[in-house]
Amino acid sequence: MANVDKKTLEEQIKIQGEIVRKLKAEKADKDKVTEEVNKLLELKKQHGDNGPKKFVLKTPKGTRDFTPEQMAIREGVFDKIISCFKRHGAETIDTPVFELKETLTGKYGEDSKLIYDLADQGGELLSLRYDLTVPFARYLAMNKVSNIKRYHIAKVYRRDNPAMNRGRFREFYQCDFDIAGQYDPMLPDAECIKIVVEILSSLDIGDFVIKVNHRKLLDGMFAVCGVPDDKFRAICSTVDKLDKTFWDDVRDEMINEKGLDSEAADMIGEYVQFKGGLDLVNELLKDKNLTTKKNAVEALEEIKLLLTYCEAYNVSDKVCFDMSLARGLDYYTGVIYEAVLTAHSHQASASGEENVGVGSVAGGGRYDGLVGMFDSKGKKVPCVGVSIGIERLFSIMEAKALAAAKKVRTTETEVYVIAAQKGMVEERLKLCNALWDADVKTEQSYKKNTKMLSEFQYCEQNGIPLAAIIGQSEIETGVVKLKIIGSREERDVPRSDIVQEIRNMLASLKIGKESTSGN
Amino acid sequence: MANVDKKTLEEQIKIQGEIVRKLKAEKADKDKVTEEVNKLLELKKQHGDNGPKKFVLKTPKGTRDFTPEQMAIREGVFDKIISCFKRHGAETIDTPVFELKETLTGKYGEDSKLIYDLADQGGELLSLRYDLTVPFARYLAMNKVSNIKRYHIAKVYRRDNPAMNRGRFREFYQCDFDIAGQYDPMLPDAECIKIVVEILSSLDIGDFVIKVNHRKLLDGMFAVCGVPDDKFRAICSTVDKLDKTFWDDVRDEMINEKGLDSEAADMIGEYVQFKGGLDLVNELLKDKNLTTKKNAVEALEEIKLLLTYCEAYNVSDKVCFDMSLARGLDYYTGVIYEAVLTAHSHQASASGEENVGVGSVAGGGRYDGLVGMFDSKGKKVPCVGVSIGIERLFSIMEAKALAAAKKVRTTETEVYVIAAQKGMVEERLKLCNALWDADVKTEQSYKKNTKMLSEFQYCEQNGIPLAAIIGQSEIETGVVKLKIIGSREERDVPRSDIVQEIRNMLASLKIGKESTSGN
């Protein structure tokens, strides 16, 4: 019945479409055209309601599926990052993908317009999380947690203009490590930097540098340069653009858009050129202007201590005190840092990913006020943390895999079970069962009868190292034929020894692989 | 300024509140009361707009945070499940948390009202995913994938009435394994059942049984019993309630709500009592009524083959052909199954979790038509899969951990670095650094100066097995004192041997633990 209706309707739409086209071609009376167009729209609407749906086969704008190949690369990156977090004794927590809308309100400044809201279907007003830091602060305040070292890897959502080919998505992973608690200066901060070095070094993505600065030093510098108090944040965001654009443009913006006088701008221009290590800090501690500002001196003392700890952690060569580093977010109150790939600077500058800047693959800092915003008594929990720019790292790893033109294995299958003759399905199932029960990663065809040759080809294509073959003669003699796919070497093994023999073969293949790959 | 305004406003609200209370107490003229109440509301509104926000510190209805303890338990369960999926050669994919609204439309029947929609902020209309099966089907059709064996573990969203203390949430994990492809009968289906057995056996949650039935057998049975064609689905949902309620109630619903005649209902009542194995299948293959229906005979032959394969997989003792099993979802087209804990039947019957039924911890079946719904030419990709009821499993594991009153370790820290005297921070950092670089899981205090005793207590409380102690004398003699926290045994070890010695100690502690725990 529905089918007949639909056909008639489709024909009607076709005819009505012809009418509209004819009228338009004739440049007929406008009202007449509108009338017939409305009829057409009405028919189309009916069709949409009654007929089978025609699906637009796509994922929402700015989002994507992950294929098994992409997931295998992700898993590799996650494993390395998580094992670093665990090496440093971190716990993990999880929070819901959406929060009460008011939990997110007033935390992201101008960017709040990028927050995804849920429809009001009755009940609470909800929004998708925009980052992991605000939910973390809400978690600490709500559960009265005053110290924790935790990591959280989860997806966040931003209604930003997606640039998918440059790695900017509306749904993307964040990977955060934070230390909350009232501790002695710079000890947690230095560990965050050490963690960034460990993670980036483990990923083999080339050279990098971690820029370090301090929000209070920026504030002191602005005061010294004559920036009015109420322009600190605005001028700070302008300075933040220094890693993406030239000083002249930044100066222009300060003067023409933010209304700063040119003397102040030029003085800032002097300071933001400073980059260095302990020597620079010691020099600035003698700067007759900066030293008039208490917060600037405090900040310099903290940076000095941080750099000393970085030396003990043997990461000094990766760390650079850089007075041009500002970072976008409002909530930072102390040390800030950002890791930048030095080898990828060109590739990265084309991408312009926000939050972690250009070429930036990790960033963070100290935010001692955020948790207090959620506490009814304003009780503060000092926090410092780092966010690993994991989507950027994925992109780099994917590009590397592509360039290597090496097939990414998406399964870990060790043995493929093959029957030598037809009619041996149950024997195959029994052998698979024995191997699974012994925790050997095993697959077989879901076809009842298979051709040996194509089965071997399947193993080759999918990087499965071993085949276990059973035929009538093997069953009669109580053996299984084990074949090494790579070398075509094969050997009959008694059923009782099969698991042990597979383990030995896998171990020798692994050792062989390692010694030939030159590691 | 804002503060002053706010104070005044708060006082005004207080005074206005008093006025309203007084009028109400006096039972004053209704209009007068309304007028003053409106003034109060207006003031409160102003307050809300201008004053600092007072946060409601909660997660959205039906959702929760996960503490490190809960996450540690989750991780343990996930590890076991994922290693089973990998043992069977499965890949993994990921899809966005939201889909185009129309992708989900028309897939869930009545339950569609439980779908979360996103607000219309311009652009596409989006909904949060309701399960992982429909996105999987969309993925296959969109990417023209005609065969894959994949697992997907991710959160799904349902605006259901939450019953958090009984494990029903609005945000919860699903954990799906599916085999898509045109294969020989029952080979993928049997592997799904084998996987359920492996997973449930690995989790130590007591005895279970996997009920098996077939949608076509139900259809044939309904036809034989005289159920009109257009009532098949409705009667099927009523039969699905048999695991939660008594036959008499089910019979009532069939007759009084669904309008079935009592003879048909009684005949169904006979069939749904059948439970058994191969013998029962063979008996039913001689049933003079059922054998008149082609689809019933086909279904029985498939079940027969499935049970034969289950024997080869050595899981027959866990599988029970049960003609009362119906399962809720419309899209099943073949074999269906559901795993039920037999030891937990009482606890479970209080919970009534949907999707996987009462006491149910896994469920699934064959759905050969779903992917075709997304293909413009209706090209079908046969699928069979299973969804592990992971939230239920978490609840059981959490309850077990609670009952065991054993502290769940939330970190994996192996060594805690302690200074014997004040002023040794940098020495501590250097030692930590050496251990981290050797991949030893190491922590230390973030306090500059610590007390040894409280540091040892910290280790005990957090299950950290070893302490590495450095003092002036250790530094002078080039050693580190290693202490086993449990036995208080300690020993000076040369700096160059420290990593190896820690590894040895950890290995011996692990062996000691295993041999004393009696496993």
Tab-separated table of N, CA and C in Angstrom, chain A residues 55-58 60-61 63 65-68 71 75 86-89 91-98 102 107 115-119 121 124 138-139 149 155 157 159 171 179 182-184 187 191 194 313 373-374 410-413 429 433 436-437 439 441-444 446-448, chain B residues 55-58 60-61 63 65-68 71 75 86-89 91-94 96-98 102 107 115-119 121 124 138-139 149 155 157 159 171 179 182-184 187 191 194 309 313 373-374 410-413 429 433 436-437 439 441-444 446-448:
chain	number	residue	atom	x	y	z
A	55	PHE	N	18.396	9.093	3.017
A	55	PHE	CA	19.338	9.578	4.020
A	55	PHE	C	20.461	10.366	3.397
A	56	VAL	N	20.809	11.461	4.053
A	56	VAL	CA	22.052	12.126	3.733
A	56	VAL	C	23.107	11.355	4.507
A	57	LEU	N	23.993	10.687	3.787
A	57	LEU	CA	24.970	9.839	4.474
A	57	LEU	C	26.197	10.651	4.815
A	58	LYS	N	26.190	11.276	5.961
A	58	LYS	CA	27.360	12.033	6.388
A	58	LYS	C	27.380	12.131	7.906
A	60	PRO	N	27.984	14.771	11.147
A	60	PRO	CA	27.732	16.207	11.299
A	60	PRO	C	28.962	17.045	10.936
A	61	LYS	N	28.684	18.268	10.526
A	61	LYS	CA	29.747	19.213	10.153
A	61	LYS	C	30.843	19.283	11.227
A	63	THR	N	32.825	16.965	12.179
A	63	THR	CA	33.109	15.702	12.880
A	63	THR	C	33.482	14.641	11.845
A	65	ASP	N	34.267	10.070	11.337
A	65	ASP	CA	34.435	8.729	11.884
A	65	ASP	C	35.925	8.437	11.960
A	66	PHE	N	36.271	7.470	12.800
A	66	PHE	CA	37.647	6.980	12.809
A	66	PHE	C	37.678	5.559	12.291
A	67	THR	N	38.499	5.342	11.272
A	67	THR	CA	38.637	4.006	10.705
A	67	THR	C	39.522	3.158	11.620
A	68	PRO	N	39.520	1.849	11.419
A	68	PRO	CA	40.395	0.990	12.224
A	68	PRO	C	41.855	1.418	12.149
A	71	MET	N	42.258	4.391	14.341
A	71	MET	CA	42.135	3.987	15.742
A	71	MET	C	43.404	3.308	16.234
A	75	GLU	N	45.472	4.564	19.337
A	75	GLU	CA	45.734	3.700	20.482
A	75	GLU	C	47.215	3.734	20.847
A	86	LYS	N	50.757	7.500	34.224
A	86	LYS	CA	50.786	6.498	35.297
A	86	LYS	C	52.160	6.414	35.950
A	87	ARG	N	53.190	6.618	35.143
A	87	ARG	CA	54.547	6.608	35.683
A	87	ARG	C	54.712	7.709	36.734
A	88	HIS	N	53.921	8.768	36.565
A	88	HIS	CA	53.988	9.879	37.522
A	88	HIS	C	52.903	9.782	38.597
A	89	GLY	N	52.293	8.598	38.684
A	89	GLY	CA	51.361	8.370	39.789
A	89	GLY	C	50.013	9.056	39.647
A	91	GLU	N	46.020	9.494	38.826
A	91	GLU	CA	44.747	8.780	38.767
A	91	GLU	C	43.974	9.320	37.575
A	92	THR	N	42.853	8.691	37.251
A	92	THR	CA	42.001	9.275	36.219
A	92	THR	C	40.567	9.390	36.725
A	93	ILE	N	39.848	10.370	36.201
A	93	ILE	CA	38.431	10.531	36.538
A	93	ILE	C	37.660	10.679	35.232
A	94	ASP	N	36.343	10.658	35.329
A	94	ASP	CA	35.539	10.977	34.158
A	94	ASP	C	34.344	11.828	34.587
A	95	THR	N	33.914	12.689	33.693
A	95	THR	CA	32.758	13.551	33.951
A	95	THR	C	31.801	13.398	32.769
A	96	PRO	N	30.530	13.790	32.948
A	96	PRO	CA	29.579	13.631	31.833
A	96	PRO	C	29.961	14.506	30.634
A	97	VAL	N	29.501	14.105	29.451
A	97	VAL	CA	29.810	14.859	28.230
A	97	VAL	C	29.077	16.196	28.226
A	98	PHE	N	27.967	16.279	28.963
A	98	PHE	CA	27.310	17.582	29.080
A	98	PHE	C	27.281	18.030	30.533
A	102	GLU	N	24.735	26.537	33.093
A	102	GLU	CA	25.294	27.591	33.941
A	102	GLU	C	26.682	27.241	34.477
A	107	LYS	N	32.939	31.329	31.758
A	107	LYS	CA	34.272	30.760	31.943
A	107	LYS	C	35.161	30.963	30.730
A	115	ILE	N	29.881	27.358	22.347
A	115	ILE	CA	29.398	26.221	23.134
A	115	ILE	C	28.154	25.612	22.482
A	116	TYR	N	28.126	24.275	22.395
A	116	TYR	CA	26.940	23.557	21.908
A	116	TYR	C	25.910	23.450	23.034
A	117	ASP	N	24.703	23.920	22.789
A	117	ASP	CA	23.632	23.717	23.758
A	117	ASP	C	22.777	22.528	23.344
A	118	LEU	N	22.199	21.850	24.350
A	118	LEU	CA	21.217	20.822	24.025
A	118	LEU	C	19.848	21.481	23.910
A	119	ALA	N	18.956	20.846	23.158
A	119	ALA	CA	17.602	21.384	23.006
A	119	ALA	C	16.896	21.341	24.355
A	121	GLN	N	14.250	20.107	26.105
A	121	GLN	CA	13.192	19.090	25.966
A	121	GLN	C	12.472	18.912	27.303
A	124	GLU	N	16.462	20.313	32.846
A	124	GLU	CA	17.602	21.213	32.959
A	124	GLU	C	18.105	21.680	31.592
A	138	ARG	N	34.760	22.029	38.521
A	138	ARG	CA	33.433	21.745	39.073
A	138	ARG	C	33.476	20.458	39.921
A	139	TYR	N	34.188	19.449	39.417
A	139	TYR	CA	34.342	18.174	40.121
A	139	TYR	C	35.021	18.375	41.473
A	149	LYS	N	46.039	14.349	41.779
A	149	LYS	CA	46.855	14.402	40.554
A	149	LYS	C	46.129	13.507	39.578
A	155	LYS	N	36.539	13.607	24.826
A	155	LYS	CA	36.207	14.508	23.723
A	155	LYS	C	35.536	15.774	24.237
A	157	TYR	N	33.739	19.732	22.736
A	157	TYR	CA	32.919	20.169	21.610
A	157	TYR	C	32.932	21.683	21.451
A	159	ARG	N	31.630	24.762	18.582
A	159	ARG	CA	30.966	25.119	17.322
A	159	ARG	C	31.817	26.119	16.557
A	171	GLU	N	34.422	18.240	17.118
A	171	GLU	CA	34.524	17.223	18.172
A	171	GLU	C	35.978	16.780	18.179
A	179	ILE	N	47.595	18.914	38.498
A	179	ILE	CA	47.915	18.667	39.905
A	179	ILE	C	47.218	19.755	40.723
A	182	GLN	N	47.505	22.501	47.670
A	182	GLN	CA	48.315	23.574	48.234
A	182	GLN	C	49.715	23.025	48.487
A	183	TYR	N	50.647	23.284	47.580
A	183	TYR	CA	51.979	22.707	47.689
A	183	TYR	C	53.050	23.794	47.677
A	184	ASP	N	54.310	23.382	47.762
A	184	ASP	CA	55.392	24.357	47.713
A	184	ASP	C	55.646	24.812	46.275
A	187	LEU	N	57.075	23.001	42.522
A	187	LEU	CA	57.313	21.554	42.458
A	187	LEU	C	56.316	20.875	41.522
A	191	GLU	N	57.003	19.431	37.407
A	191	GLU	CA	56.669	18.070	36.980
A	191	GLU	C	55.821	18.096	35.697
A	194	LYS	N	58.235	18.434	32.937
A	194	LYS	CA	58.946	17.151	32.766
A	194	LYS	C	58.058	16.163	31.994
A	313	TYR	N	65.698	18.091	36.687
A	313	TYR	CA	64.979	17.119	35.856
A	313	TYR	C	65.648	16.905	34.504
A	373	MET	N	35.690	29.643	41.962
A	373	MET	CA	34.493	30.158	41.304
A	373	MET	C	33.297	29.231	41.499
A	374	PHE	N	33.562	27.954	41.830
A	374	PHE	CA	32.482	26.985	42.019
A	374	PHE	C	32.157	26.754	43.481
A	410	THR	N	45.699	-3.342	12.084
A	410	THR	CA	44.551	-2.913	12.886
A	410	THR	C	44.066	-4.022	13.805
A	411	THR	N	44.663	-5.202	13.668
A	411	THR	CA	44.340	-6.295	14.579
A	411	THR	C	45.652	-6.831	15.127
A	412	GLU	N	45.559	-7.702	16.117
A	412	GLU	CA	46.776	-8.275	16.688
A	412	GLU	C	46.844	-9.780	16.483
A	413	THR	N	46.034	-10.266	15.545
A	413	THR	CA	45.905	-11.705	15.327
A	413	THR	C	47.269	-12.380	15.122
A	429	LEU	N	36.763	-25.143	14.383
A	429	LEU	CA	36.213	-24.477	15.573
A	429	LEU	C	36.898	-24.998	16.837
A	433	ASN	N	39.054	-22.852	19.379
A	433	ASN	CA	38.632	-22.820	20.779
A	433	ASN	C	39.802	-23.100	21.716
A	436	TRP	N	42.056	-19.952	21.664
A	436	TRP	CA	41.475	-18.834	22.418
A	436	TRP	C	41.580	-19.088	23.926
A	437	ASP	N	41.268	-20.316	24.307
A	437	ASP	CA	41.302	-20.637	25.738
A	437	ASP	C	42.712	-20.501	26.306
A	439	ASP	N	44.633	-18.122	25.319
A	439	ASP	CA	44.920	-16.698	25.108
A	439	ASP	C	45.812	-16.426	23.904
A	441	LYS	N	45.835	-15.165	20.149
A	441	LYS	CA	44.957	-14.358	19.292
A	441	LYS	C	44.755	-15.063	17.955
A	442	THR	N	43.555	-15.542	17.745
A	442	THR	CA	43.293	-16.476	16.664
A	442	THR	C	42.102	-16.037	15.825
A	443	GLU	N	42.220	-16.212	14.525
A	443	GLU	CA	41.084	-15.998	13.635
A	443	GLU	C	40.947	-17.167	12.687
A	444	GLN	N	39.784	-17.201	12.023
A	444	GLN	CA	39.544	-18.178	10.973
A	444	GLN	C	38.526	-17.564	10.024
A	446	TYR	N	34.959	-17.170	8.099
A	446	TYR	CA	33.551	-17.460	8.398
A	446	TYR	C	32.880	-18.178	7.240
A	447	LYS	N	33.701	-18.667	6.306
A	447	LYS	CA	33.168	-19.500	5.236
A	447	LYS	C	33.350	-20.960	5.644
A	448	LYS	N	32.409	-21.786	5.213
A	448	LYS	CA	32.466	-23.195	5.593
A	448	LYS	C	33.647	-23.878	4.909
B	55	PHE	N	26.310	28.934	41.901
B	55	PHE	CA	26.280	27.727	41.101
B	55	PHE	C	25.532	26.621	41.801
B	56	VAL	N	24.712	25.920	41.014
B	56	VAL	CA	24.183	24.660	41.485
B	56	VAL	C	25.264	23.642	41.193
B	57	LEU	N	25.843	23.086	42.230
B	57	LEU	CA	26.956	22.178	42.027
B	57	LEU	C	26.437	20.771	41.840
B	58	LYS	N	26.127	20.416	40.630
B	58	LYS	CA	25.664	19.052	40.366
B	58	LYS	C	25.967	18.676	38.921
B	60	PRO	N	24.330	16.894	35.464
B	60	PRO	CA	22.960	16.834	34.941
B	60	PRO	C	22.218	15.574	35.413
B	61	LYS	N	20.900	15.686	35.470
B	61	LYS	CA	20.042	14.566	35.893
B	61	LYS	C	20.400	13.282	35.142
B	63	THR	N	23.132	11.633	35.244
B	63	THR	CA	24.553	11.442	34.939
B	63	THR	C	25.359	11.499	36.233
B	65	ASP	N	29.714	11.735	37.877
B	65	ASP	CA	31.161	11.714	37.719
B	65	ASP	C	31.663	10.324	38.091
B	66	PHE	N	32.844	9.995	37.598
B	66	PHE	CA	33.495	8.768	38.050
B	66	PHE	C	34.729	9.121	38.851
B	67	THR	N	34.786	8.609	40.046
B	67	THR	CA	35.937	8.844	40.904
B	67	THR	C	37.099	7.953	40.446
B	68	PRO	N	38.302	8.267	40.913
B	68	PRO	CA	39.436	7.407	40.557
B	68	PRO	C	39.193	5.934	40.919
B	71	MET	N	36.951	4.514	38.326
B	71	MET	CA	37.686	4.413	37.058
B	71	MET	C	38.637	3.215	37.061
B	75	GLU	N	38.503	0.303	34.394
B	75	GLU	CA	39.649	-0.026	33.561
B	75	GLU	C	39.913	-1.531	33.575
B	86	LYS	N	40.196	-8.517	21.065
B	86	LYS	CA	41.426	-8.582	20.266
B	86	LYS	C	41.854	-10.021	20.015
B	87	ARG	N	41.613	-10.879	21.016
B	87	ARG	CA	41.931	-12.306	20.848
B	87	ARG	C	41.163	-12.874	19.655
B	88	HIS	N	40.004	-12.288	19.372
B	88	HIS	CA	39.187	-12.763	18.251
B	88	HIS	C	39.421	-11.936	16.988
B	89	GLY	N	40.485	-11.142	17.001
B	89	GLY	CA	40.869	-10.436	15.775
B	89	GLY	C	40.001	-9.250	15.414
B	91	GLU	N	38.840	-5.320	15.105
B	91	GLU	CA	39.339	-3.958	14.997
B	91	GLU	C	38.397	-3.063	15.804
B	92	THR	N	38.767	-1.799	15.953
B	92	THR	CA	37.825	-0.881	16.589
B	92	THR	C	37.652	0.363	15.724
B	93	ILE	N	36.490	0.980	15.804
B	93	ILE	CA	36.227	2.231	15.090
B	93	ILE	C	35.657	3.226	16.094
B	94	ASP	N	35.529	4.477	15.673
B	94	ASP	CA	34.816	5.431	16.514
B	94	ASP	C	33.956	6.322	15.623
B	96	PRO	N	31.167	9.956	15.781
B	96	PRO	CA	30.892	11.138	16.617
B	96	PRO	C	29.808	10.865	17.655
B	97	VAL	N	29.823	11.632	18.736
B	97	VAL	CA	28.834	11.445	19.791
B	97	VAL	C	27.463	11.901	19.313
B	98	PHE	N	27.409	12.795	18.336
B	98	PHE	CA	26.097	13.153	17.772
B	98	PHE	C	26.038	12.789	16.294
B	102	GLU	N	18.197	13.036	11.395
B	102	GLU	CA	17.475	12.117	10.504
B	102	GLU	C	18.141	10.741	10.424
B	107	LYS	N	14.402	4.582	13.698
B	107	LYS	CA	15.162	3.363	13.982
B	107	LYS	C	14.782	2.731	15.316
B	115	ILE	N	15.392	10.251	22.673
B	115	ILE	CA	16.613	10.779	22.039
B	115	ILE	C	16.859	12.225	22.474
B	116	TYR	N	18.114	12.528	22.834
B	116	TYR	CA	18.513	13.905	23.153
B	116	TYR	C	18.754	14.675	21.854
B	117	ASP	N	18.081	15.800	21.672
B	117	ASP	CA	18.373	16.659	20.526
B	117	ASP	C	19.293	17.790	20.953
B	118	LEU	N	20.116	18.254	20.025
B	118	LEU	CA	20.890	19.473	20.289
B	118	LEU	C	20.052	20.689	19.909
B	119	ALA	N	20.338	21.809	20.535
B	119	ALA	CA	19.605	23.037	20.212
B	119	ALA	C	19.909	23.432	18.769
B	121	GLN	N	21.176	25.818	16.701
B	121	GLN	CA	21.982	27.045	16.765
B	121	GLN	C	22.397	27.472	15.358
B	124	GLU	N	23.006	22.221	10.880
B	124	GLU	CA	22.326	20.934	10.873
B	124	GLU	C	21.592	20.647	12.182
B	138	ARG	N	25.245	3.128	9.802
B	138	ARG	CA	25.494	4.340	8.998
B	138	ARG	C	26.945	4.363	8.491
B	139	TYR	N	27.870	3.996	9.373
B	139	TYR	CA	29.299	3.947	9.011
B	139	TYR	C	29.534	2.964	7.859
B	149	LYS	N	34.935	-6.900	11.256
B	149	LYS	CA	34.687	-7.430	12.608
B	149	LYS	C	35.198	-6.352	13.533
B	155	LYS	N	30.059	5.967	25.008
B	155	LYS	CA	28.874	6.340	25.766
B	155	LYS	C	27.706	6.638	24.840
B	157	TYR	N	23.307	7.944	24.928
B	157	TYR	CA	22.483	8.897	25.684
B	157	TYR	C	20.997	8.621	25.518
B	159	ARG	N	17.134	9.893	27.224
B	159	ARG	CA	16.393	10.725	28.162
B	159	ARG	C	15.356	9.885	28.887
B	171	GLU	N	23.380	8.783	30.710
B	171	GLU	CA	24.638	8.656	29.968
B	171	GLU	C	25.265	7.349	30.424
B	179	ILE	N	29.938	-8.548	13.771
B	179	ILE	CA	30.576	-9.110	12.571
B	179	ILE	C	29.654	-8.817	11.390
B	182	GLN	N	28.827	-11.106	4.315
B	182	GLN	CA	28.042	-12.203	3.766
B	182	GLN	C	28.819	-13.498	3.997
B	183	TYR	N	28.454	-14.236	5.029
B	183	TYR	CA	29.221	-15.435	5.382
B	183	TYR	C	28.319	-16.655	5.441
B	184	ASP	N	28.913	-17.798	5.763
B	184	ASP	CA	28.102	-19.010	5.861
B	184	ASP	C	27.329	-19.031	7.181
B	187	LEU	N	28.290	-19.244	11.503
B	187	LEU	CA	29.688	-19.191	11.938
B	187	LEU	C	29.981	-17.898	12.707
B	191	GLU	N	30.402	-17.418	17.072
B	191	GLU	CA	31.555	-16.751	17.683
B	191	GLU	C	31.094	-15.671	18.669
B	194	LYS	N	30.386	-17.469	21.809
B	194	LYS	CA	31.657	-17.863	22.429
B	194	LYS	C	32.292	-16.666	23.153
B	309	TYR	N	27.680	-25.901	16.536
B	309	TYR	CA	28.905	-25.114	16.637
B	309	TYR	C	29.232	-24.767	18.096
B	313	TYR	N	32.641	-25.367	20.236
B	313	TYR	CA	33.255	-24.308	21.042
B	313	TYR	C	33.201	-24.623	22.545
B	373	MET	N	18.959	0.080	5.147
B	373	MET	CA	18.133	1.276	5.353
B	373	MET	C	18.920	2.550	5.061
B	374	PHE	N	20.259	2.457	5.087
B	374	PHE	CA	21.081	3.641	4.850
B	374	PHE	C	21.642	3.685	3.428
B	410	THR	N	44.251	3.185	42.996
B	410	THR	CA	43.893	4.022	41.856
B	410	THR	C	45.129	4.507	41.102
B	411	THR	N	46.299	4.197	41.637
B	411	THR	CA	47.530	4.508	40.924
B	411	THR	C	48.351	3.228	40.863
B	412	GLU	N	49.435	3.257	40.101
B	412	GLU	CA	50.285	2.068	39.978
B	412	GLU	C	51.686	2.348	40.507
B	413	THR	N	51.802	3.414	41.297
B	413	THR	CA	53.114	3.853	41.772
B	413	THR	C	53.885	2.719	42.459
B	429	LEU	N	64.551	15.354	43.206
B	429	LEU	CA	64.144	15.493	41.803
B	429	LEU	C	65.052	14.671	40.893
B	433	ASN	N	63.912	11.641	38.571
B	433	ASN	CA	64.178	11.742	37.144
B	433	ASN	C	64.838	10.472	36.616
B	436	TRP	N	62.110	7.754	36.572
B	436	TRP	CA	61.154	7.939	35.471
B	436	TRP	C	61.783	7.564	34.138
B	437	ASP	N	63.022	8.010	33.941
B	437	ASP	CA	63.678	7.727	32.663
B	437	ASP	C	63.888	6.231	32.471
B	439	ASP	N	61.605	4.137	33.363
B	439	ASP	CA	60.224	3.647	33.333
B	439	ASP	C	59.779	3.001	34.651
B	441	LYS	N	57.624	3.521	37.944
B	441	LYS	CA	56.528	4.412	38.344
B	441	LYS	C	56.851	5.031	39.710
B	442	THR	N	57.094	6.310	39.701
B	442	THR	CA	57.685	6.973	40.857
B	442	THR	C	56.899	8.210	41.254
B	443	GLU	N	56.758	8.425	42.556
B	443	GLU	CA	56.166	9.657	43.059
B	443	GLU	C	57.035	10.225	44.172
B	444	GLN	N	56.739	11.471	44.508
B	444	GLN	CA	57.386	12.122	45.646
B	444	GLN	C	56.427	13.186	46.153
B	446	TYR	N	55.085	16.934	46.982
B	446	TYR	CA	55.254	18.270	46.395
B	446	TYR	C	55.582	19.306	47.473
B	447	LYS	N	55.910	18.813	48.650
B	447	LYS	CA	56.376	19.706	49.716
B	447	LYS	C	57.904	19.719	49.690
B	448	LYS	N	58.457	20.870	50.031
B	448	LYS	CA	59.900	20.999	49.994
B	448	LYS	C	60.559	20.156	51.088
